[in-house]
Structure formats: C-alpha cells, structure tokens
PDB file of C-alpha atoms in Angstrom:
ATOM      1  CA  UNK D 128     130.576  95.167 125.446  1.00 75.00           C
ATOM      2  CA  UNK D 129     131.718  91.924 123.850  1.00 82.00           C
ATOM      3  CA  UNK D 130     129.524  89.934 121.601  1.00 83.00           C
ATOM      4  CA  UNK D 131     130.437  86.116 120.886  1.00 89.00           C
ATOM      5  CA  UNK D 132     131.315  85.521 117.247  1.00 89.00           C
ATOM      6  CA  UNK D 133     127.881  83.348 116.794  1.00 91.00           C
ATOM      7  CA  UNK D 134     125.991  86.218 118.328  1.00 92.00           C
ATOM      8  CA  UNK D 135     127.118  88.705 115.737  1.00 91.00           C
ATOM      9  CA  UNK D 136     126.429  86.216 112.818  1.00 94.00           C
ATOM     10  CA  UNK D 137     122.658  85.860 114.121  1.00 94.00           C
ATOM     11  CA  UNK D 138     122.531  89.430 114.713  1.00 94.00           C
ATOM     12  CA  UNK D 139     123.764  90.335 111.202  1.00 95.00           C
ATOM     13  CA  UNK D 140     121.378  87.685 109.904  1.00 96.00           C
ATOM     14  CA  UNK D 141     118.441  88.955 111.491  1.00 96.00           C
ATOM     15  CA  UNK D 142     119.236  92.733 110.689  1.00 96.00           C
ATOM     16  CA  UNK D 143     119.389  91.505 106.765  1.00 97.00           C
ATOM     17  CA  UNK D 144     116.361  89.603 107.055  1.00 97.00           C
ATOM     18  CA  UNK D 145     114.570  92.554 108.522  1.00 97.00           C
ATOM     19  CA  UNK D 146     115.916  94.927 105.595  1.00 96.00           C
ATOM     20  CA  UNK D 147     114.870  92.204 102.954  1.00 96.00           C
ATOM     21  CA  UNK D 148     111.445  91.855 104.258  1.00 95.00           C
ATOM     22  CA  UNK D 149     110.800  95.687 104.611  1.00 93.00           C
ATOM     23  CA  UNK D 150     112.254  96.249 100.865  1.00 92.00           C
ATOM     24  CA  UNK D 151     109.809  93.654  99.675  1.00 89.00           C
ATOM     25  CA  UNK D 152     106.870  95.231 101.630  1.00 85.00           C
ATOM     26  CA  UNK D 153     108.012  98.723 100.313  1.00 83.00           C
ATOM     27  CA  UNK D 154     108.167  97.536  96.694  1.00 84.00           C
ATOM     28  CA  UNK D 155     104.985  95.894  96.694  1.00 79.00           C
ATOM     29  CA  UNK D 156     103.202  98.595  98.590  1.00 76.00           C
ATOM     30  CA  UNK D 157     104.400 101.662  96.803  1.00 75.00           C
ATOM     31  CA  UNK D 158     105.667 100.391  93.387  1.00 73.00           C
ATOM     32  CA  UNK D 159     102.560  98.239  92.685  1.00 68.00           C
ATOM     33  CA  UNK D 160     100.190 100.831  93.884  1.00 65.00           C
ATOM     34  CA  UNK D 161      98.930  98.774  97.093  1.00 63.00           C
ATOM     35  CA  UNK D 162      97.803 101.301  99.751  1.00 60.00           C
ATOM     36  CA  UNK D 163      95.605 101.338 102.735  1.00 58.00           C
ATOM     37  CA  UNK D 164      92.029 101.750 102.398  1.00 60.00           C
ATOM     38  CA  UNK D 165      90.759 105.275 102.272  1.00 58.00           C
ATOM     39  CA  UNK D 166      89.805 108.025  99.851  1.00 59.00           C
ATOM     40  CA  UNK D 167      86.292 106.821  99.470  1.00 69.00           C
ATOM     41  CA  UNK D 168      83.697 108.928  98.482  1.00 82.00           C
ATOM     42  CA  UNK D 169      80.930 108.906 101.066  1.00 85.00           C
ATOM     43  CA  UNK D 170      77.229 109.536 100.628  1.00 88.00           C
ATOM     44  CA  UNK D 171      74.101 109.624 103.012  1.00 88.00           C
ATOM     45  CA  UNK D 172      73.126 105.958 102.852  1.00 86.00           C
ATOM     46  CA  UNK D 173      69.400 107.300 103.644  1.00 88.00           C
ATOM     47  CA  UNK D 174      69.553 108.933 100.212  1.00 89.00           C
ATOM     48  CA  UNK D 175      71.333 106.285  97.935  1.00 88.00           C
ATOM     49  CA  UNK D 176      68.325 106.081  95.342  1.00 86.00           C
ATOM     50  CA  UNK D 177      68.330 109.947  95.239  1.00 89.00           C
ATOM     51  CA  UNK D 178      72.037 110.360  94.742  1.00 88.00           C
ATOM     52  CA  UNK D 179      73.941 110.185  91.417  1.00 88.00           C
ATOM     53  CA  UNK D 180      75.046 107.757  89.994  1.00 90.00           C
ATOM     54  CA  UNK D 181      72.900 105.473  92.166  1.00 90.00           C
ATOM     55  CA  UNK D 182      69.813 106.994  91.099  1.00 90.00           C
ATOM     56  CA  UNK D 183      70.084 105.489  87.672  1.00 90.00           C
ATOM     57  CA  UNK D 184      71.644 101.779  88.590  1.00 92.00           C
ATOM     58  CA  UNK D 185      72.501  99.733  85.709  1.00 91.00           C
ATOM     59  CA  UNK D 186      75.289  99.665  82.798  1.00 93.00           C
ATOM     60  CA  UNK D 187      76.329 102.873  81.255  1.00 93.00           C
ATOM     61  CA  UNK D 188      78.775 103.266  78.253  1.00 91.00           C
ATOM     62  CA  UNK D 189      81.264 105.929  78.817  1.00 91.00           C
ATOM     63  CA  UNK D 190      82.629 108.324  76.070  1.00 91.00           C
ATOM     64  CA  UNK D 191      85.969 106.643  75.966  1.00 91.00           C
ATOM     65  CA  UNK D 192      84.513 103.198  75.161  1.00 87.00           C
ATOM     66  CA  UNK D 193      84.610 101.712  78.784  1.00 91.00           C
ATOM     67  CA  UNK D 194      81.499 100.741  80.648  1.00 94.00           C
ATOM     68  CA  UNK D 195      80.486 101.766  84.009  1.00 95.00           C
ATOM     69  CA  UNK D 196      78.297  99.230  86.095  1.00 94.00           C
ATOM     70  CA  UNK D 197      76.477 101.121  88.870  1.00 94.00           C
ATOM     71  CA  UNK D 198      74.941  98.960  91.607  1.00 93.00           C
ATOM     72  CA  UNK D 199      73.489  98.841  94.975  1.00 92.00           C
ATOM     73  CA  UNK D 200      73.591  96.117  97.711  1.00 90.00           C
ATOM     74  CA  UNK D 201      70.543  95.860  99.652  1.00 89.00           C
ATOM     75  CA  UNK D 202      68.767  93.452 101.868  1.00 87.00           C
ATOM     76  CA  UNK D 203      69.162  90.426 100.190  1.00 87.00           C
ATOM     77  CA  UNK D 204      70.041  91.378  96.565  1.00 88.00           C
ATOM     78  CA  UNK D 205      71.622  93.809  94.316  1.00 90.00           C
ATOM     79  CA  UNK D 206      70.029  96.402  92.172  1.00 87.00           C
ATOM     80  CA  UNK D 207      69.899  95.850  89.215  1.00 89.00           C
ATOM     81  CA  UNK D 208      69.179  92.237  89.600  1.00 85.00           C
ATOM     82  CA  UNK D 209      70.739  91.084  86.104  1.00 87.00           C
ATOM     83  CA  UNK D 210      73.123  92.892  84.029  1.00 92.00           C
ATOM     84  CA  UNK D 211      74.771  92.136  80.571  1.00 94.00           C
ATOM     85  CA  UNK D 212      78.101  93.733  79.608  1.00 94.00           C
ATOM     86  CA  UNK D 213      80.399  93.224  76.450  1.00 94.00           C
ATOM     87  CA  UNK D 214      83.630  91.074  76.584  1.00 93.00           C
ATOM     88  CA  UNK D 215      86.921  92.529  76.180  1.00 92.00           C
ATOM     89  CA  UNK D 216      85.905  96.009  77.446  1.00 92.00           C
ATOM     90  CA  UNK D 217      87.130  97.427  80.849  1.00 93.00           C
ATOM     91  CA  UNK D 218      84.188  97.583  83.166  1.00 93.00           C
ATOM     92  CA  UNK D 219      84.110 100.002  86.188  1.00 93.00           C
ATOM     93  CA  UNK D 220      82.170  98.825  88.858  1.00 93.00           C
ATOM     94  CA  UNK D 221      80.563 101.464  91.198  1.00 93.00           C
ATOM     95  CA  UNK D 222      78.772  99.969  94.297  1.00 93.00           C
ATOM     96  CA  UNK D 223      77.530 101.173  97.697  1.00 92.00           C
ATOM     97  CA  UNK D 224      74.815  99.885 100.112  1.00 91.00           C
ATOM     98  CA  UNK D 225      71.872 101.234 101.480  1.00 88.00           C
ATOM     99  CA  UNK D 226      71.210  99.489 104.582  1.00 89.00           C
ATOM    100  CA  UNK D 227      74.100  97.022 105.791  1.00 92.00           C
ATOM    101  CA  UNK D 228      77.488  95.857 105.051  1.00 91.00           C
ATOM    102  CA  UNK D 229      77.527  93.506 102.100  1.00 91.00           C
ATOM    103  CA  UNK D 230      80.219  92.461  99.713  1.00 90.00           C
ATOM    104  CA  UNK D 231      80.484  92.455  95.903  1.00 90.00           C
ATOM    105  CA  UNK D 232      82.491  89.328  94.882  1.00 92.00           C
ATOM    106  CA  UNK D 233      82.462  88.151  91.207  1.00 92.00           C
ATOM    107  CA  UNK D 234      83.152  84.360  91.262  1.00 92.00           C
ATOM    108  CA  UNK D 235      86.212  83.308  89.176  1.00 89.00           C
ATOM    109  CA  UNK D 236      87.697  86.973  89.030  1.00 90.00           C
ATOM    110  CA  UNK D 237      89.719  89.048  91.382  1.00 87.00           C
ATOM    111  CA  UNK D 238      86.786  91.385  91.989  1.00 89.00           C
ATOM    112  CA  UNK D 239      85.747  91.727  95.605  1.00 90.00           C
ATOM    113  CA  UNK D 240      84.593  94.669  97.537  1.00 89.00           C
ATOM    114  CA  UNK D 241      83.288  95.636 100.813  1.00 89.00           C
ATOM    115  CA  UNK D 242      79.790  97.342 100.255  1.00 88.00           C
ATOM    116  CA  UNK D 243      79.503  99.652 103.297  1.00 88.00           C
ATOM    117  CA  UNK D 244      76.312 101.929 103.622  1.00 91.00           C
ATOM    118  CA  UNK D 245      77.308 105.300 102.525  1.00 86.00           C
ATOM    119  CA  UNK D 246      80.774 104.447 100.978  1.00 89.00           C
ATOM    120  CA  UNK D 247      81.269 104.322  97.180  1.00 90.00           C
ATOM    121  CA  UNK D 248      83.527 101.739  95.981  1.00 89.00           C
ATOM    122  CA  UNK D 249      84.998 101.092  92.459  1.00 90.00           C
ATOM    123  CA  UNK D 250      86.912  98.169  90.886  1.00 90.00           C
ATOM    124  CA  UNK D 251      87.857  97.965  87.259  1.00 91.00           C
ATOM    125  CA  UNK D 252      87.909  94.458  85.341  1.00 92.00           C
ATOM    126  CA  UNK D 253      87.869  93.381  82.004  1.00 93.00           C
ATOM    127  CA  UNK D 254      85.925  89.865  80.964  1.00 93.00           C
ATOM    128  CA  UNK D 255      87.994  88.224  78.507  1.00 92.00           C
ATOM    129  CA  UNK D 256      85.512  85.139  78.102  1.00 91.00           C
ATOM    130  CA  UNK D 257      81.748  85.526  77.214  1.00 93.00           C
ATOM    131  CA  UNK D 258      79.717  83.681  79.882  1.00 93.00           C
ATOM    132  CA  UNK D 259      77.534  84.018  82.821  1.00 94.00           C
ATOM    133  CA  UNK D 260      79.276  85.296  86.087  1.00 94.00           C
ATOM    134  CA  UNK D 261      77.949  84.871  89.681  1.00 93.00           C
ATOM    135  CA  UNK D 262      77.965  87.881  92.030  1.00 92.00           C
ATOM    136  CA  UNK D 263      77.747  86.950  95.549  1.00 91.00           C
ATOM    137  CA  UNK D 264      77.882  88.563  98.893  1.00 90.00           C
ATOM    138  CA  UNK D 265      80.435  87.167 101.276  1.00 88.00           C
ATOM    139  CA  UNK D 266      79.199  89.152 104.185  1.00 87.00           C
ATOM    140  CA  UNK D 267      76.662  87.949 106.610  1.00 88.00           C
ATOM    141  CA  UNK D 268      73.897  90.591 106.245  1.00 83.00           C
ATOM    142  CA  UNK D 269      70.646  88.839 107.846  1.00 83.00           C
ATOM    143  CA  UNK D 270      68.499  86.124 107.579  1.00 87.00           C
ATOM    144  CA  UNK D 271      68.100  86.066 103.822  1.00 83.00           C
ATOM    145  CA  UNK D 272      72.086  86.253 103.047  1.00 82.00           C
ATOM    146  CA  UNK D 273      72.015  82.877 101.497  1.00 83.00           C
ATOM    147  CA  UNK D 274      69.814  84.331  98.757  1.00 84.00           C
ATOM    148  CA  UNK D 275      71.947  87.275  97.900  1.00 88.00           C
ATOM    149  CA  UNK D 276      73.330  86.905  94.308  1.00 88.00           C
ATOM    150  CA  UNK D 277      72.886  88.026  90.900  1.00 90.00           C
ATOM    151  CA  UNK D 278      74.449  87.391  87.589  1.00 91.00           C
ATOM    152  CA  UNK D 279      76.558  89.402  85.204  1.00 93.00           C
ATOM    153  CA  UNK D 280      76.186  87.916  81.644  1.00 94.00           C
ATOM    154  CA  UNK D 281      79.085  88.838  79.463  1.00 94.00           C
ATOM    155  CA  UNK D 282      78.414  88.738  75.607  1.00 94.00           C
ATOM    156  CA  UNK D 283      80.454  88.996  72.383  1.00 91.00           C
ATOM    157  CA  UNK D 284      80.130  92.303  70.948  1.00 79.00           C
TER     158      UNK D 284
END
C-alpha cells in the first residue's frame, strides 16, 4: 500500500500527539496520585448517628497533632452546625450523609466532596489564614437547599 508523503507526515504527527497526550494523562494519574473514585468505606445510612465516628460529630485532636472534623450532611444543614479549628494544622474532614446526596464545599479552598448516604469521604486541608470559611452544599437536595450552609472558624493557636 502506497501512502502519499503528506499522509505519512500527518499520520506520524497524529501518532506522536496521541503518545504525548497519553503520557501526560499517565503522569497526572499515577505520579500525582489521581485515581478513580473507589475504596470508600460504607456504612448503613439508617444508622449514621449510631456508627463511629459519626456518633460524636465535631472536632477531635489526634495524637499526632492533627485534627479530624467529623460532620454529617442532612436535610438542609450540617451536624455540627459551626466548628472551630486552629490555623496551620492539618485537618482531616470526614463526612457522610444520612438522607440524600449533598456536597461539602469550603468556599475559597480546594475542599469539595460529594456527600453520599452511607459513604464515608475524607479530605485533608490546612488553613493557613485565620478567619471564617463558608461551607456550602452544591448538590440540590430539596426545597431548603439554599439554606444549607455552615461556617468553619479558623483561629490562631
């Protein structure tokens, strides 16, 4: 089969572009730790308030000096309603929902999680600056969705 000179050039260009694209995606996915969703721990959404750690929502200091914030998204609010964490410390947010799909988005940060009933989601974040950070739900969860928010107060240690 005979290929014209320009066909060969475009064929080589297309194959090279594909190799570069797949290399960039591969480096992004594996080197930087981006993986598909999965591996979430599941709990019974009917028993969220009876299952640890959601039986004691709030801020908990760990032995290594980091903090864990345990929150439950529920119809038109988060439990606990308002929390206070220290600036400059790593915070692990652990969230789930007891009713419908919500989201947990802290405005001005890269914290943005889907809050699915019965699935436990985790996200680490360190607040560098003290202040008040708004947490909103970006998933329509019912007629009171626009009221679903809370605040995180970040204070100096």
